[in-house]
Amino acid sequence: MKKYYQHPAVVLGLGAGGLDAVRSLGKQGIEVYGIFTREVEAGRFSRYCSSLLFPPIKPDSNLFLERLIGFAKNIQKKAVLIPATDEFVNFICKYREILVEYFLFQIPDGDFIEKLLNKAYMVQLASKHSLEIPQTFFCNDVNSIQHIAEAINYPCIIKPLNSFSISFQSKNIIIKDKQSFIDVFKNHTEYIGNCLVQEFIEGGDNLICQFNAYFDSESRPLSIVTIKKNRQYPPNRGIGSYITTEELPQLRALSLSFLKSINYKGIASLEFKMNPKTGQYFFIEINPRIPWYHRICSDSGNSLALTAYLDLTGRNIKKDSIIHQINEVRWIDFGNDLGSFIRKFLRGEITFHAWIVSVFKANSFAFWDSKDTLPFFYMAWSLLISSTKAFLRFFRTGKILS
């Protein structure tokens, strides 16, 4: 019998976001190949894809490219390419002219995508288009450090210009005073020229909101999901560990206006932080890929990966003037949320009762799926091992947190 979907899909990266992309496509009967480069990627155990171990993109991306092209030559129809990390987006951008002969994908034109992955450029672009941004400085050289230390408002946050070209202590670093700021660059000279510094917008994780969407080749939005973070790991500066879908009309209008003005194409995930006193949104960053919490998009009725696949393969997608989402979808990444809870609990910011009640209210999960359980059990085993090591460290050193 002839398959309804003729084009396979290739998901690059099988963490939580890539895993849900695999599931949302595979459940529709689409043939899916999942490519992973690290053993810790739980999506490689999904029943909805054929998982393939590839060499890492670093230090030689040509090895990865050769393997990918070799794979593409053995399939009959062009596959839809879905990147799940910034590193894979950068890879597609770098080899766009070669990859377009073998794959279908939707990313912004020309070198614009490279600029989008650079936080310095994005801050300047957002400011140009009248988005509010926190006080921002660029650490271009040694001489700028002292000036920034004097001028920046504290607390401030240090971020890498992109997430894949330099190794940071964590996703970013929060600095509370001038001397600590100077010490960071004294101890990490490799940060100079590779990071930006922004004023840290006060307020908890629940003030961070995100706009997620897929735009077609004419910059029309075909799927939209807006969310609020409830908790992050690490708290105040990490990735979302507990997230809820919510209608955010002001954020939606702001994001649509900005993305349409730059003729955006493909998947976009924009992050803002709201000033609780004024309700004003400060632009934080943009990621041109599916988010880590993509499962909540699927459960809200707007799988960005599936929308991209349908659009790129010429399937009709209803283009409503209003794209609806299911609200009050509560997504949890239990392992990271446990870490968030422990840190918040030790600071007196949350009680065990409040946390456990929220856990039982979750109805969308990073790894659990009753029809695809192996990725969950792999992550549960990994969590058990890491938790055991943490408690052993506590008994040995008195510190439960590394």
Short mmCIF file of N, CA and C in Angstrom, two decimals, residues 22-85:
data_model
loop_
_atom_site.label_atom_id
_atom_site.label_comp_id
_atom_site.label_asym_id
_atom_site.label_seq_id
_atom_site.Cartn_x
_atom_site.Cartn_y
_atom_site.Cartn_z
N VAL A 22 10.51 13.65 17.21
CA VAL A 22 10.43 12.28 16.70
C VAL A 22 9.04 11.70 16.94
N ARG A 23 8.54 11.87 18.16
CA ARG A 23 7.23 11.31 18.51
C ARG A 23 6.10 11.97 17.73
N SER A 24 6.12 13.30 17.64
CA SER A 24 5.02 13.99 16.98
C SER A 24 4.97 13.67 15.49
N LEU A 25 6.10 13.38 14.91
CA LEU A 25 6.16 12.98 13.49
C LEU A 25 5.84 11.50 13.34
N GLY A 26 6.47 10.68 14.16
CA GLY A 26 6.30 9.23 14.05
C GLY A 26 4.88 8.78 14.30
N LYS A 27 4.19 9.44 15.20
CA LYS A 27 2.81 9.06 15.50
C LYS A 27 1.86 9.32 14.33
N GLN A 28 2.30 10.14 13.40
CA GLN A 28 1.50 10.41 12.20
C GLN A 28 1.79 9.41 11.07
N GLY A 29 2.67 8.47 11.35
CA GLY A 29 3.03 7.49 10.34
C GLY A 29 4.18 7.92 9.45
N ILE A 30 4.85 9.00 9.82
CA ILE A 30 5.99 9.50 9.05
C ILE A 30 7.23 8.68 9.42
N GLU A 31 8.01 8.31 8.43
CA GLU A 31 9.26 7.60 8.69
C GLU A 31 10.29 8.59 9.24
N VAL A 32 10.81 8.31 10.42
CA VAL A 32 11.69 9.26 11.10
C VAL A 32 13.04 8.61 11.41
N TYR A 33 14.10 9.36 11.14
CA TYR A 33 15.45 8.98 11.53
C TYR A 33 15.94 9.99 12.55
N GLY A 34 16.42 9.50 13.67
CA GLY A 34 16.95 10.38 14.71
C GLY A 34 18.46 10.25 14.78
N ILE A 35 19.14 11.38 14.68
CA ILE A 35 20.61 11.36 14.70
C ILE A 35 21.10 11.91 16.03
N PHE A 36 21.95 11.14 16.69
CA PHE A 36 22.51 11.57 17.97
C PHE A 36 24.03 11.44 17.93
N THR A 37 24.69 12.24 18.75
CA THR A 37 26.16 12.23 18.80
C THR A 37 26.68 11.90 20.19
N ARG A 38 25.75 11.80 21.17
CA ARG A 38 26.15 11.50 22.55
C ARG A 38 25.27 10.39 23.11
N GLU A 39 25.83 9.53 23.89
CA GLU A 39 25.09 8.39 24.45
C GLU A 39 23.99 8.83 25.40
N VAL A 40 24.09 10.03 25.97
CA VAL A 40 23.10 10.49 26.97
C VAL A 40 21.78 10.93 26.34
N GLU A 41 21.68 10.97 25.03
CA GLU A 41 20.47 11.45 24.38
C GLU A 41 19.39 10.37 24.40
N ALA A 42 18.38 10.58 25.25
CA ALA A 42 17.37 9.55 25.52
C ALA A 42 16.51 9.22 24.30
N GLY A 43 16.39 10.16 23.37
CA GLY A 43 15.55 9.93 22.20
C GLY A 43 16.02 8.80 21.32
N ARG A 44 17.25 8.35 21.50
CA ARG A 44 17.76 7.25 20.68
C ARG A 44 17.04 5.94 20.98
N PHE A 45 16.31 5.89 22.11
CA PHE A 45 15.57 4.68 22.48
C PHE A 45 14.11 4.72 22.03
N SER A 46 13.70 5.78 21.36
CA SER A 46 12.29 5.91 20.98
C SER A 46 11.89 4.88 19.92
N ARG A 47 10.70 4.35 20.06
CA ARG A 47 10.17 3.40 19.08
C ARG A 47 9.74 4.09 17.79
N TYR A 48 9.68 5.42 17.81
CA TYR A 48 9.17 6.17 16.66
C TYR A 48 10.26 6.60 15.68
N CYS A 49 11.49 6.18 15.92
CA CYS A 49 12.54 6.55 14.96
C CYS A 49 13.58 5.45 14.85
N SER A 50 14.30 5.47 13.76
CA SER A 50 15.50 4.67 13.62
C SER A 50 16.65 5.58 14.04
N SER A 51 17.29 5.24 15.15
CA SER A 51 18.34 6.12 15.68
C SER A 51 19.69 5.77 15.08
N LEU A 52 20.46 6.82 14.77
CA LEU A 52 21.76 6.67 14.12
C LEU A 52 22.81 7.45 14.89
N LEU A 53 23.87 6.78 15.29
CA LEU A 53 24.98 7.44 15.98
C LEU A 53 25.92 8.04 14.94
N PHE A 54 26.12 9.36 15.03
CA PHE A 54 27.02 10.08 14.13
C PHE A 54 28.20 10.62 14.92
N PRO A 55 29.31 10.91 14.24
CA PRO A 55 30.44 11.55 14.92
C PRO A 55 30.05 12.96 15.33
N PRO A 56 30.60 13.48 16.42
CA PRO A 56 30.27 14.85 16.84
C PRO A 56 30.67 15.88 15.79
N ILE A 57 29.95 16.99 15.77
CA ILE A 57 30.25 18.06 14.80
C ILE A 57 31.62 18.66 15.07
N LYS A 58 31.99 18.78 16.34
CA LYS A 58 33.33 19.26 16.68
C LYS A 58 34.23 18.07 16.92
N PRO A 59 35.50 18.14 16.50
CA PRO A 59 36.19 19.31 15.94
C PRO A 59 36.11 19.40 14.42
N ASP A 60 35.61 18.36 13.76
CA ASP A 60 35.61 18.34 12.30
C ASP A 60 34.19 18.09 11.79
N SER A 61 33.49 19.16 11.40
CA SER A 61 32.11 19.03 10.94
C SER A 61 32.01 18.33 9.59
N ASN A 62 33.14 18.25 8.86
CA ASN A 62 33.13 17.58 7.56
C ASN A 62 32.83 16.09 7.69
N LEU A 63 33.27 15.48 8.79
CA LEU A 63 32.99 14.07 9.01
C LEU A 63 31.48 13.85 9.17
N PHE A 64 30.86 14.75 9.93
CA PHE A 64 29.41 14.67 10.12
C PHE A 64 28.69 14.88 8.79
N LEU A 65 29.15 15.86 8.02
CA LEU A 65 28.54 16.16 6.73
C LEU A 65 28.64 14.96 5.77
N GLU A 66 29.81 14.37 5.69
CA GLU A 66 29.99 13.22 4.80
C GLU A 66 29.05 12.07 5.16
N ARG A 67 28.92 11.82 6.45
CA ARG A 67 28.03 10.75 6.91
C ARG A 67 26.57 11.08 6.58
N LEU A 68 26.19 12.34 6.77
CA LEU A 68 24.80 12.76 6.52
C LEU A 68 24.46 12.68 5.04
N ILE A 69 25.37 13.13 4.18
CA ILE A 69 25.13 13.07 2.73
C ILE A 69 25.10 11.62 2.26
N GLY A 70 25.97 10.80 2.82
CA GLY A 70 25.97 9.38 2.47
C GLY A 70 24.64 8.73 2.83
N PHE A 71 24.09 9.11 3.97
CA PHE A 71 22.79 8.61 4.38
C PHE A 71 21.70 9.09 3.42
N ALA A 72 21.74 10.39 3.06
CA ALA A 72 20.71 10.98 2.20
C ALA A 72 20.67 10.32 0.82
N LYS A 73 21.80 9.89 0.35
CA LYS A 73 21.87 9.27 -0.99
C LYS A 73 21.17 7.91 -1.03
N ASN A 74 20.91 7.35 0.14
CA ASN A 74 20.30 6.02 0.20
C ASN A 74 18.80 6.05 0.45
N ILE A 75 18.20 7.25 0.46
CA ILE A 75 16.74 7.34 0.61
C ILE A 75 16.16 7.92 -0.67
N GLN A 76 14.94 7.51 -1.00
CA GLN A 76 14.36 7.84 -2.30
C GLN A 76 13.89 9.29 -2.40
N LYS A 77 13.28 9.80 -1.34
CA LYS A 77 12.73 11.15 -1.34
C LYS A 77 13.56 12.05 -0.42
N LYS A 78 13.60 13.33 -0.75
CA LYS A 78 14.27 14.27 0.14
C LYS A 78 13.64 14.23 1.53
N ALA A 79 14.49 14.17 2.54
CA ALA A 79 14.00 14.15 3.92
C ALA A 79 13.87 15.57 4.45
N VAL A 80 12.91 15.76 5.35
CA VAL A 80 12.77 17.05 6.04
C VAL A 80 13.74 17.05 7.21
N LEU A 81 14.55 18.11 7.31
CA LEU A 81 15.59 18.21 8.32
C LEU A 81 15.10 19.09 9.46
N ILE A 82 15.08 18.55 10.69
CA ILE A 82 14.62 19.28 11.88
C ILE A 82 15.77 19.37 12.87
N PRO A 83 16.41 20.53 13.03
CA PRO A 83 17.48 20.66 14.03
C PRO A 83 16.90 20.94 15.42
N ALA A 84 17.47 20.28 16.44
CA ALA A 84 16.97 20.44 17.80
C ALA A 84 17.93 21.20 18.71
N THR A 85 19.09 21.61 18.18
CA THR A 85 20.05 22.40 18.97
C THR A 85 20.63 23.51 18.12
#
